[in-house]
PDB file of C-alpha atoms in Angstrom:
ATOM      1  CA  MET A   1       3.674   0.517 -25.444  1.00  0.00           C
ATOM      2  CA  SER A   2       4.847  -1.524 -22.456  1.00  0.00           C
ATOM      3  CA  LEU A   3       2.743  -1.473 -19.293  1.00  0.00           C
ATOM      4  CA  LEU A   4       5.330   0.480 -17.258  1.00  0.00           C
ATOM      5  CA  GLU A   5       7.146   2.364 -19.996  1.00  0.00           C
ATOM      6  CA  ASN A   6       8.375   5.821 -18.962  1.00  0.00           C
ATOM      7  CA  ARG A   7       7.831   5.015 -15.289  1.00  0.00           C
ATOM      8  CA  VAL A   8      10.466   4.861 -12.550  1.00  0.00           C
ATOM      9  CA  ALA A   9      10.331   2.665  -9.444  1.00  0.00           C
ATOM     10  CA  ILE A  10      12.279   2.236  -6.231  1.00  0.00           C
ATOM     11  CA  ILE A  11      12.052  -1.342  -4.954  1.00  0.00           C
ATOM     12  CA  THR A  12      13.513  -2.081  -1.521  1.00  0.00           C
ATOM     13  CA  GLY A  13      15.023  -5.407  -0.557  1.00  0.00           C
ATOM     14  CA  ALA A  14      15.397  -6.100  -4.263  1.00  0.00           C
ATOM     15  CA  GLY A  15      18.625  -8.084  -4.090  1.00  0.00           C
ATOM     16  CA  GLY A  16      16.784 -11.389  -3.773  1.00  0.00           C
ATOM     17  CA  GLY A  17      13.476 -13.167  -3.292  1.00  0.00           C
ATOM     18  CA  LEU A  18      10.304 -11.223  -3.998  1.00  0.00           C
ATOM     19  CA  GLY A  19      12.123  -7.915  -4.376  1.00  0.00           C
ATOM     20  CA  ALA A  20      14.385  -9.248  -7.123  1.00  0.00           C
ATOM     21  CA  ALA A  21      11.381 -10.784  -8.875  1.00  0.00           C
ATOM     22  CA  HIS A  22       9.512  -7.476  -8.663  1.00  0.00           C
ATOM     23  CA  ALA A  23      12.485  -5.597 -10.108  1.00  0.00           C
ATOM     24  CA  LYS A  24      12.897  -7.990 -13.032  1.00  0.00           C
ATOM     25  CA  VAL A  25       9.180  -8.084 -13.862  1.00  0.00           C
ATOM     26  CA  PHE A  26       8.911  -4.289 -13.655  1.00  0.00           C
ATOM     27  CA  ALA A  27      11.940  -3.864 -15.916  1.00  0.00           C
ATOM     28  CA  ALA A  28      10.573  -6.404 -18.391  1.00  0.00           C
ATOM     29  CA  HIS A  29       7.488  -4.196 -18.699  1.00  0.00           C
ATOM     30  CA  GLY A  30       9.532  -1.070 -19.418  1.00  0.00           C
ATOM     31  CA  CYS A  31      10.065   0.405 -15.946  1.00  0.00           C
ATOM     32  CA  ALA A  32      13.367   1.963 -14.872  1.00  0.00           C
ATOM     33  CA  VAL A  33      14.225   0.426 -11.498  1.00  0.00           C
ATOM     34  CA  VAL A  34      16.294   1.487  -8.516  1.00  0.00           C
ATOM     35  CA  VAL A  35      17.327  -1.836  -6.982  1.00  0.00           C
ATOM     36  CA  ASN A  36      17.771  -1.029  -3.292  1.00  0.00           C
ATOM     37  CA  ASP A  37      19.435  -3.581  -1.036  1.00  0.00           C
ATOM     38  CA  ILE A  38      22.099  -3.373   1.652  1.00  0.00           C
ATOM     39  CA  ASN A  39      23.826  -6.337  -0.051  1.00  0.00           C
ATOM     40  CA  TYR A  40      25.676  -4.670  -2.934  1.00  0.00           C
ATOM     41  CA  GLN A  41      26.655  -7.876  -4.701  1.00  0.00           C
ATOM     42  CA  ALA A  42      23.095  -9.196  -4.637  1.00  0.00           C
ATOM     43  CA  ALA A  43      21.689  -5.903  -5.938  1.00  0.00           C
ATOM     44  CA  GLU A  44      24.381  -5.694  -8.604  1.00  0.00           C
ATOM     45  CA  ALA A  45      23.521  -9.192  -9.854  1.00  0.00           C
ATOM     46  CA  VAL A  46      19.869  -8.191 -10.254  1.00  0.00           C
ATOM     47  CA  VAL A  47      20.831  -5.012 -12.100  1.00  0.00           C
ATOM     48  CA  GLU A  48      23.181  -6.912 -14.405  1.00  0.00           C
ATOM     49  CA  ASP A  49      20.435  -9.407 -15.210  1.00  0.00           C
ATOM     50  CA  ILE A  50      18.010  -6.597 -16.031  1.00  0.00           C
ATOM     51  CA  GLN A  51      20.550  -4.731 -18.164  1.00  0.00           C
ATOM     52  CA  ALA A  52      21.526  -7.906 -20.041  1.00  0.00           C
ATOM     53  CA  LYS A  53      17.895  -8.157 -21.163  1.00  0.00           C
ATOM     54  CA  GLY A  54      17.799  -4.555 -22.325  1.00  0.00           C
ATOM     55  CA  GLY A  55      16.216  -3.060 -19.215  1.00  0.00           C
ATOM     56  CA  ARG A  56      17.194  -0.045 -17.146  1.00  0.00           C
ATOM     57  CA  ALA A  57      18.268  -0.428 -13.532  1.00  0.00           C
ATOM     58  CA  ILE A  58      20.753   0.924 -11.005  1.00  0.00           C
ATOM     59  CA  VAL A  59      22.073  -0.262  -7.660  1.00  0.00           C
ATOM     60  CA  ASN A  60      21.359   1.577  -4.421  1.00  0.00           C
ATOM     61  CA  THR A  61      22.578   0.295  -1.045  1.00  0.00           C
ATOM     62  CA  ALA A  62      21.302   3.025   1.289  1.00  0.00           C
ATOM     63  CA  ASP A  63      19.693   2.125   4.607  1.00  0.00           C
ATOM     64  CA  ILE A  64      15.902   2.429   4.301  1.00  0.00           C
ATOM     65  CA  THR A  65      15.560   2.919   8.066  1.00  0.00           C
ATOM     66  CA  ASP A  66      17.712   6.060   8.016  1.00  0.00           C
ATOM     67  CA  TYR A  67      15.485   9.026   7.193  1.00  0.00           C
ATOM     68  CA  ALA A  68      18.233  11.142   5.635  1.00  0.00           C
ATOM     69  CA  ALA A  69      19.614   8.213   3.653  1.00  0.00           C
ATOM     70  CA  SER A  70      16.130   7.452   2.367  1.00  0.00           C
ATOM     71  CA  LYS A  71      15.909  10.956   0.957  1.00  0.00           C
ATOM     72  CA  GLY A  72      19.085  10.124  -0.917  1.00  0.00           C
ATOM     73  CA  ILE A  73      17.421   7.053  -2.454  1.00  0.00           C
ATOM     74  CA  VAL A  74      14.593   9.195  -3.795  1.00  0.00           C
ATOM     75  CA  GLU A  75      17.070  11.766  -5.118  1.00  0.00           C
ATOM     76  CA  HIS A  76      19.131   8.972  -6.717  1.00  0.00           C
ATOM     77  CA  ALA A  77      16.087   7.830  -8.687  1.00  0.00           C
ATOM     78  CA  ILE A  78      15.156  11.346  -9.772  1.00  0.00           C
ATOM     79  CA  ASN A  79      18.698  12.287 -10.775  1.00  0.00           C
ATOM     80  CA  GLU A  80      19.343   9.064 -12.691  1.00  0.00           C
ATOM     81  CA  PHE A  81      15.984   8.630 -14.408  1.00  0.00           C
ATOM     82  CA  ALA A  82      14.522  12.165 -14.336  1.00  0.00           C
ATOM     83  CA  GLY A  83      11.601  11.294 -12.127  1.00  0.00           C
ATOM     84  CA  LEU A  84       9.940   8.865  -9.738  1.00  0.00           C
ATOM     85  CA  HIS A  85       6.503   7.268  -9.979  1.00  0.00           C
ATOM     86  CA  ILE A  86       6.510   4.158  -7.794  1.00  0.00           C
ATOM     87  CA  VAL A  87       7.773   3.087  -4.393  1.00  0.00           C
ATOM     88  CA  VAL A  88       7.584  -0.614  -3.596  1.00  0.00           C
ATOM     89  CA  ASN A  89       8.294  -1.220   0.087  1.00  0.00           C
ATOM     90  CA  ASN A  90       9.390  -4.841   0.124  1.00  0.00           C
ATOM     91  CA  ALA A  91      12.433  -5.142   2.409  1.00  0.00           C
ATOM     92  CA  GLY A  92      11.940  -7.126   5.597  1.00  0.00           C
ATOM     93  CA  ILE A  93      13.451  -9.532   8.114  1.00  0.00           C
ATOM     94  CA  ASN A  94      12.278 -12.145  10.610  1.00  0.00           C
ATOM     95  CA  ARG A  95      13.049 -12.398  14.318  1.00  0.00           C
ATOM     96  CA  ASP A  96      10.663 -15.207  15.234  1.00  0.00           C
ATOM     97  CA  LYS A  97      10.127 -16.034  18.899  1.00  0.00           C
ATOM     98  CA  MET A  98       7.219 -16.994  21.078  1.00  0.00           C
ATOM     99  CA  PHE A  99       5.966 -13.864  22.842  1.00  0.00           C
ATOM    100  CA  ALA A 100       7.055 -15.074  26.298  1.00  0.00           C
ATOM    101  CA  SER A 101      10.635 -15.442  25.015  1.00  0.00           C
ATOM    102  CA  MET A 102      10.852 -12.354  22.821  1.00  0.00           C
ATOM    103  CA  SER A 103      13.535  -9.782  23.631  1.00  0.00           C
ATOM    104  CA  GLU A 104      13.251  -6.032  23.295  1.00  0.00           C
ATOM    105  CA  GLN A 105      15.813  -6.211  20.478  1.00  0.00           C
ATOM    106  CA  ASP A 106      13.712  -8.806  18.625  1.00  0.00           C
ATOM    107  CA  TRP A 107      10.789  -6.386  18.811  1.00  0.00           C
ATOM    108  CA  ASP A 108      12.735  -3.257  17.898  1.00  0.00           C
ATOM    109  CA  ASP A 109      14.514  -4.825  14.906  1.00  0.00           C
ATOM    110  CA  ILE A 110      11.227  -5.831  13.309  1.00  0.00           C
ATOM    111  CA  MET A 111       9.568  -2.466  13.929  1.00  0.00           C
ATOM    112  CA  ARG A 112      12.600  -0.622  12.556  1.00  0.00           C
ATOM    113  CA  ILE A 113      12.955  -2.592   9.329  1.00  0.00           C
ATOM    114  CA  HIS A 114       9.261  -3.048   8.569  1.00  0.00           C
ATOM    115  CA  LEU A 115       7.338  -0.079   9.954  1.00  0.00           C
ATOM    116  CA  LYS A 116      10.043   2.594   9.877  1.00  0.00           C
ATOM    117  CA  GLY A 117      11.378   1.198   6.623  1.00  0.00           C
ATOM    118  CA  HIS A 118       7.944   1.615   5.064  1.00  0.00           C
ATOM    119  CA  PHE A 119       7.755   5.178   6.346  1.00  0.00           C
ATOM    120  CA  CYS A 120      11.107   6.668   5.378  1.00  0.00           C
ATOM    121  CA  ILE A 121      11.261   6.368   1.578  1.00  0.00           C
ATOM    122  CA  SER A 122       7.514   6.867   1.199  1.00  0.00           C
ATOM    123  CA  SER A 123       7.717  10.075   3.220  1.00  0.00           C
ATOM    124  CA  HIS A 124      10.311  11.631   0.927  1.00  0.00           C
ATOM    125  CA  ALA A 125       8.599  10.365  -2.227  1.00  0.00           C
ATOM    126  CA  VAL A 126       5.270  11.802  -1.109  1.00  0.00           C
ATOM    127  CA  ARG A 127       6.846  15.210  -0.429  1.00  0.00           C
ATOM    128  CA  TYR A 128       8.308  15.156  -3.961  1.00  0.00           C
ATOM    129  CA  TRP A 129       4.948  14.194  -5.503  1.00  0.00           C
ATOM    130  CA  ARG A 130       3.031  16.717  -3.402  1.00  0.00           C
ATOM    131  CA  ASP A 131       5.330  19.506  -4.557  1.00  0.00           C
ATOM    132  CA  LEU A 132       4.748  18.488  -8.179  1.00  0.00           C
ATOM    133  CA  ALA A 133       0.977  18.481  -7.677  1.00  0.00           C
ATOM    134  CA  LYS A 134       1.037  21.894  -5.990  1.00  0.00           C
ATOM    135  CA  ALA A 135       3.080  23.227  -8.911  1.00  0.00           C
ATOM    136  CA  GLY A 136       0.262  22.181 -11.247  1.00  0.00           C
ATOM    137  CA  GLU A 137       1.837  19.035 -12.677  1.00  0.00           C
ATOM    138  CA  THR A 138      -0.199  15.868 -13.162  1.00  0.00           C
ATOM    139  CA  VAL A 139       0.923  13.183 -10.717  1.00  0.00           C
ATOM    140  CA  ASP A 140       0.184   9.492 -11.237  1.00  0.00           C
ATOM    141  CA  ALA A 141       2.157   7.914  -8.396  1.00  0.00           C
ATOM    142  CA  ARG A 142       2.054   4.634  -6.510  1.00  0.00           C
ATOM    143  CA  ILE A 143       2.958   3.365  -3.056  1.00  0.00           C
ATOM    144  CA  ILE A 144       2.861  -0.422  -2.826  1.00  0.00           C
ATOM    145  CA  ASN A 145       3.426  -1.800   0.659  1.00  0.00           C
ATOM    146  CA  THR A 146       4.094  -5.362   1.792  1.00  0.00           C
ATOM    147  CA  THR A 147       1.974  -6.786   4.572  1.00  0.00           C
ATOM    148  CA  SER A 148       1.463 -10.466   5.395  1.00  0.00           C
ATOM    149  CA  GLY A 149      -1.127 -13.036   6.341  1.00  0.00           C
ATOM    150  CA  ALA A 150       0.534 -12.812   9.758  1.00  0.00           C
ATOM    151  CA  GLY A 151      -0.475  -9.164   9.956  1.00  0.00           C
ATOM    152  CA  LEU A 152      -4.002  -9.839   8.752  1.00  0.00           C
ATOM    153  CA  GLN A 153      -4.808 -12.670  11.138  1.00  0.00           C
ATOM    154  CA  GLY A 154      -1.833 -13.249  13.446  1.00  0.00           C
ATOM    155  CA  SER A 155       0.790 -15.989  13.456  1.00  0.00           C
ATOM    156  CA  ILE A 156       2.037 -18.124  16.351  1.00  0.00           C
ATOM    157  CA  GLY A 157       5.674 -17.337  17.140  1.00  0.00           C
ATOM    158  CA  GLN A 158       5.609 -14.074  15.189  1.00  0.00           C
ATOM    159  CA  SER A 159       3.930 -11.503  17.418  1.00  0.00           C
ATOM    160  CA  ASN A 160       6.494  -8.824  16.509  1.00  0.00           C
ATOM    161  CA  TYR A 161       6.229  -9.533  12.771  1.00  0.00           C
ATOM    162  CA  ALA A 162       2.428  -9.801  12.913  1.00  0.00           C
ATOM    163  CA  ALA A 163       2.135  -6.483  14.752  1.00  0.00           C
ATOM    164  CA  ALA A 164       4.415  -4.723  12.259  1.00  0.00           C
ATOM    165  CA  LYS A 165       2.597  -6.154   9.254  1.00  0.00           C
ATOM    166  CA  ALA A 166      -0.778  -5.214  10.742  1.00  0.00           C
ATOM    167  CA  GLY A 167       0.592  -1.709  11.187  1.00  0.00           C
ATOM    168  CA  ILE A 168       1.598  -1.642   7.522  1.00  0.00           C
ATOM    169  CA  ALA A 169      -1.932  -2.619   6.464  1.00  0.00           C
ATOM    170  CA  ALA A 170      -3.386   0.210   8.557  1.00  0.00           C
ATOM    171  CA  LEU A 171      -0.737   2.624   7.262  1.00  0.00           C
ATOM    172  CA  THR A 172      -1.805   1.768   3.708  1.00  0.00           C
ATOM    173  CA  LEU A 173      -5.415   2.696   4.442  1.00  0.00           C
ATOM    174  CA  ASN A 174      -4.337   6.053   5.872  1.00  0.00           C
ATOM    175  CA  GLN A 175      -2.015   6.782   2.970  1.00  0.00           C
ATOM    176  CA  ALA A 176      -4.767   6.048   0.459  1.00  0.00           C
ATOM    177  CA  ALA A 177      -7.236   8.292   2.287  1.00  0.00           C
ATOM    178  CA  GLU A 178      -4.809  11.196   2.671  1.00  0.00           C
ATOM    179  CA  LEU A 179      -2.796  11.137  -0.548  1.00  0.00           C
ATOM    180  CA  GLY A 180      -5.371  10.660  -3.276  1.00  0.00           C
ATOM    181  CA  ARG A 181      -5.714  14.447  -3.577  1.00  0.00           C
ATOM    182  CA  TYR A 182      -2.150  14.557  -4.908  1.00  0.00           C
ATOM    183  CA  GLY A 183      -2.606  11.775  -7.466  1.00  0.00           C
ATOM    184  CA  ILE A 184      -1.027   9.092  -5.280  1.00  0.00           C
ATOM    185  CA  THR A 185      -2.518   5.638  -4.720  1.00  0.00           C
ATOM    186  CA  ALA A 186      -1.537   3.308  -1.881  1.00  0.00           C
ATOM    187  CA  ASN A 187      -2.146  -0.433  -1.814  1.00  0.00           C
ATOM    188  CA  ALA A 188      -0.642  -3.376   0.042  1.00  0.00           C
ATOM    189  CA  ILE A 189       0.145  -6.939  -0.911  1.00  0.00           C
ATOM    190  CA  ALA A 190       0.219 -10.008   1.332  1.00  0.00           C
ATOM    191  CA  PRO A 191       2.347 -12.425  -0.716  1.00  0.00           C
ATOM    192  CA  ALA A 192       2.984 -16.136  -0.425  1.00  0.00           C
ATOM    193  CA  ALA A 193       5.973 -17.266  -2.480  1.00  0.00           C
ATOM    194  CA  ARG A 194       9.308 -19.062  -2.504  1.00  0.00           C
ATOM    195  CA  THR A 195      11.938 -16.775  -0.962  1.00  0.00           C
ATOM    196  CA  GLY A 196      15.097 -17.101   1.066  1.00  0.00           C
ATOM    197  CA  MET A 197      13.103 -16.751   4.298  1.00  0.00           C
ATOM    198  CA  THR A 198      10.516 -19.383   3.423  1.00  0.00           C
ATOM    199  CA  MET A 199      13.093 -21.831   2.059  1.00  0.00           C
ATOM    200  CA  ALA A 200      15.016 -21.627   5.342  1.00  0.00           C
ATOM    201  CA  VAL A 201      12.231 -23.669   6.942  1.00  0.00           C
ATOM    202  CA  ASP A 202      12.623 -27.341   6.009  1.00  0.00           C
ATOM    203  CA  ALA A 203       8.915 -28.122   5.780  1.00  0.00           C
ATOM    204  CA  MET A 204       8.231 -25.062   3.649  1.00  0.00           C
ATOM    205  CA  ALA A 205      11.273 -25.710   1.464  1.00  0.00           C
ATOM    206  CA  GLN A 206       9.845 -29.100   0.521  1.00  0.00           C
ATOM    207  CA  GLN A 207       6.347 -27.735  -0.059  1.00  0.00           C
ATOM    208  CA  MET A 208       7.520 -24.775  -2.136  1.00  0.00           C
ATOM    209  CA  ALA A 209      10.181 -26.503  -4.229  1.00  0.00           C
ATOM    210  CA  LYS A 210      10.129 -25.729  -7.941  1.00  0.00           C
ATOM    211  CA  PRO A 211       8.491 -28.590  -9.876  1.00  0.00           C
ATOM    212  CA  GLU A 212      10.904 -30.611 -11.971  1.00  0.00           C
ATOM    213  CA  ASP A 213       8.331 -31.611 -14.588  1.00  0.00           C
ATOM    214  CA  GLY A 214       7.927 -28.117 -16.040  1.00  0.00           C
ATOM    215  CA  SER A 215       4.396 -27.678 -14.705  1.00  0.00           C
ATOM    216  CA  PHE A 216       3.082 -24.396 -13.287  1.00  0.00           C
ATOM    217  CA  ASP A 217       5.494 -23.180 -10.618  1.00  0.00           C
ATOM    218  CA  TYR A 218       2.886 -22.287  -8.007  1.00  0.00           C
ATOM    219  CA  TRP A 219       5.284 -20.702  -5.514  1.00  0.00           C
ATOM    220  CA  ALA A 220       7.372 -18.677  -7.986  1.00  0.00           C
ATOM    221  CA  PRO A 221       7.728 -15.097  -6.669  1.00  0.00           C
ATOM    222  CA  GLU A 222       7.034 -13.743 -10.160  1.00  0.00           C
ATOM    223  CA  ASN A 223       3.417 -14.879  -9.715  1.00  0.00           C
ATOM    224  CA  VAL A 224       3.122 -12.123  -7.105  1.00  0.00           C
ATOM    225  CA  SER A 225       5.184  -9.578  -9.043  1.00  0.00           C
ATOM    226  CA  VAL A 226       2.766  -9.413 -11.970  1.00  0.00           C
ATOM    227  CA  LEU A 227       0.030  -8.101  -9.653  1.00  0.00           C
ATOM    228  CA  LEU A 228       2.399  -5.385  -8.438  1.00  0.00           C
ATOM    229  CA  ALA A 229       3.254  -4.488 -12.038  1.00  0.00           C
ATOM    230  CA  TYR A 230      -0.439  -3.887 -12.715  1.00  0.00           C
ATOM    231  CA  LEU A 231      -0.901  -1.850  -9.519  1.00  0.00           C
ATOM    232  CA  ALA A 232       2.144   0.244 -10.467  1.00  0.00           C
ATOM    233  CA  SER A 233       0.767   1.016 -13.920  1.00  0.00           C
ATOM    234  CA  ALA A 234      -1.384   3.876 -15.189  1.00  0.00           C
ATOM    235  CA  GLN A 235      -4.202   1.351 -15.619  1.00  0.00           C
ATOM    236  CA  ALA A 236      -4.557   1.082 -11.813  1.00  0.00           C
ATOM    237  CA  ALA A 237      -5.017   4.779 -11.076  1.00  0.00           C
ATOM    238  CA  HIS A 238      -8.499   4.038  -9.685  1.00  0.00           C
ATOM    239  CA  VAL A 239      -7.308   1.301  -7.275  1.00  0.00           C
ATOM    240  CA  SER A 240      -6.312   2.543  -3.833  1.00  0.00           C
ATOM    241  CA  GLY A 241      -6.662   1.558  -0.185  1.00  0.00           C
ATOM    242  CA  LYS A 242      -6.800  -2.162  -0.952  1.00  0.00           C
ATOM    243  CA  VAL A 243      -4.963  -5.077   0.622  1.00  0.00           C
ATOM    244  CA  PHE A 244      -4.422  -7.907  -1.854  1.00  0.00           C
ATOM    245  CA  GLU A 245      -3.410 -11.482  -1.127  1.00  0.00           C
ATOM    246  CA  SER A 246      -1.456 -13.236  -3.856  1.00  0.00           C
ATOM    247  CA  GLU A 247      -0.357 -16.862  -4.039  1.00  0.00           C
ATOM    248  CA  GLY A 248       0.298 -18.878  -7.172  1.00  0.00           C
ATOM    249  CA  GLY A 249      -2.404 -17.932  -9.657  1.00  0.00           C
ATOM    250  CA  ARG A 250      -4.826 -16.828  -6.929  1.00  0.00           C
ATOM    251  CA  ILE A 251      -5.498 -13.169  -6.178  1.00  0.00           C
ATOM    252  CA  CYS A 252      -8.012 -11.917  -3.627  1.00  0.00           C
ATOM    253  CA  ILE A 253      -8.797  -8.852  -1.532  1.00  0.00           C
ATOM    254  CA  ALA A 254      -8.579  -9.037   2.252  1.00  0.00           C
ATOM    255  CA  ASP A 255     -11.514  -7.416   4.025  1.00  0.00           C
ATOM    256  CA  GLY A 256     -10.660  -5.248   7.013  1.00  0.00           C
ATOM    257  CA  TRP A 257     -12.207  -4.841  10.437  1.00  0.00           C
ATOM    258  CA  ARG A 258     -15.931  -4.150  10.265  1.00  0.00           C
ATOM    259  CA  THR A 259     -18.251  -2.814  12.972  1.00  0.00           C
ATOM    260  CA  THR A 260     -21.125  -5.163  13.783  1.00  0.00           C
ATOM    261  CA  LYS A 261     -24.671  -4.072  14.610  1.00  0.00           C
ATOM    262  CA  GLY A 262     -23.959  -4.377  18.329  1.00  0.00           C
ATOM    263  CA  VAL A 263     -26.319  -3.759  21.202  1.00  0.00           C
ATOM    264  CA  ASP A 264     -27.320  -0.297  22.473  1.00  0.00           C
ATOM    265  CA  LYS A 265     -29.021   0.066  25.872  1.00  0.00           C
ATOM    266  CA  ASP A 266     -29.310   3.859  25.540  1.00  0.00           C
ATOM    267  CA  ALA A 267     -27.969   4.024  29.077  1.00  0.00           C
ATOM    268  CA  GLN A 268     -24.872   2.985  31.015  1.00  0.00           C
ATOM    269  CA  TRP A 269     -24.454  -0.760  31.411  1.00  0.00           C
ATOM    270  CA  ASP A 270     -23.922  -2.460  34.734  1.00  0.00           C
ATOM    271  CA  PRO A 271     -20.900  -4.778  34.414  1.00  0.00           C
ATOM    272  CA  ASN A 272     -23.027  -7.637  35.770  1.00  0.00           C
ATOM    273  CA  GLU A 273     -25.351  -7.317  32.760  1.00  0.00           C
ATOM    274  CA  LEU A 274     -22.660  -7.725  30.129  1.00  0.00           C
ATOM    275  CA  GLY A 275     -21.970 -11.467  30.290  1.00  0.00           C
ATOM    276  CA  ASP A 276     -25.002 -12.514  28.248  1.00  0.00           C
ATOM    277  CA  VAL A 277     -24.748  -9.438  26.007  1.00  0.00           C
ATOM    278  CA  VAL A 278     -21.123 -10.116  25.029  1.00  0.00           C
ATOM    279  CA  ASP A 279     -21.800 -13.844  24.540  1.00  0.00           C
ATOM    280  CA  HIS A 280     -24.716 -13.001  22.231  1.00  0.00           C
ATOM    281  CA  MET A 281     -22.608 -10.583  20.164  1.00  0.00           C
ATOM    282  CA  ILE A 282     -19.852 -13.192  19.795  1.00  0.00           C
ATOM    283  CA  GLU A 283     -22.332 -15.848  18.684  1.00  0.00           C
ATOM    284  CA  ALA A 284     -23.899 -13.476  16.142  1.00  0.00           C
ATOM    285  CA  SER A 285     -20.601 -12.248  14.670  1.00  0.00           C
ATOM    286  CA  THR A 286     -18.607 -13.734  11.817  1.00  0.00           C
ATOM    287  CA  PRO A 287     -15.581 -15.484  13.348  1.00  0.00           C
ATOM    288  CA  ALA A 288     -12.174 -14.082  12.484  1.00  0.00           C
ATOM    289  CA  GLN A 289      -9.849 -16.296  10.478  1.00  0.00           C
ATOM    290  CA  LYS A 290      -7.758 -18.491  12.732  1.00  0.00           C
ATOM    291  CA  VAL A 291      -4.325 -17.311  13.782  1.00  0.00           C
ATOM    292  CA  TRP A 292      -1.686 -19.074  11.676  1.00  0.00           C
ATOM    293  CA  GLY A 293      -0.296 -22.057  13.555  1.00  0.00           C
ATOM    294  CA  SER A 294      -3.190 -22.283  16.027  1.00  0.00           C
TER     295      SER A 294
END
């Protein structure tokens, strides 16, 4: 039996890049896939590729940032494939600017696509799964979110993107804590791979180019997709509330914020006392990873 046989997934932003790779890998492992992308031709090409290899997939072009339209995406999956088990929130955009030059629109566009986009479909899927659980059915469902190294440690020139991706990481922790009672897991992935966005940067395009000698393609997006296929499977029912980083053949878990031992005076501090105290705490703490680009 294939890893994802008899399971149904919605994958957003699946017309290209990581989303297309996820869709093809999922389908290759037996999953029925709703290929969601606002670019119909791109989504159709992915679906045709999947179907040509014997897989099951359909096109959906609804706007993931529209709450009502997102309900339609969930209903499309259920009506076409008689169920839904997995939501992969992958769709995203960039509006890179230094913070001092960033416009309100630059900020709002990123928050809408990333944070609201992660909320809308997941909200409707969770309501569907919760209703099944309350009706006594066994639910084995997955939410897989997409964060970024920018969200985990910051990135120069991407304060909007970093803030949204950090929000997605925190959202994942909340979803895992709240939804486990219904048989739903929530995890996030911080991927590094060759996509349209990365290849638009000349330096990255050279670094991430596919090797011509047939050696291991380190930056192939499928290297990330196989981790998602595992997380989407029944085998990963015990894995929830984790943020994974994936690059090439390397997989690791990103640790979150942790409270240090600190200093307790058992009384109110005088501000004049805090200089040495704060300096001591900083010296004793484990430094955060450097902000990308700094």
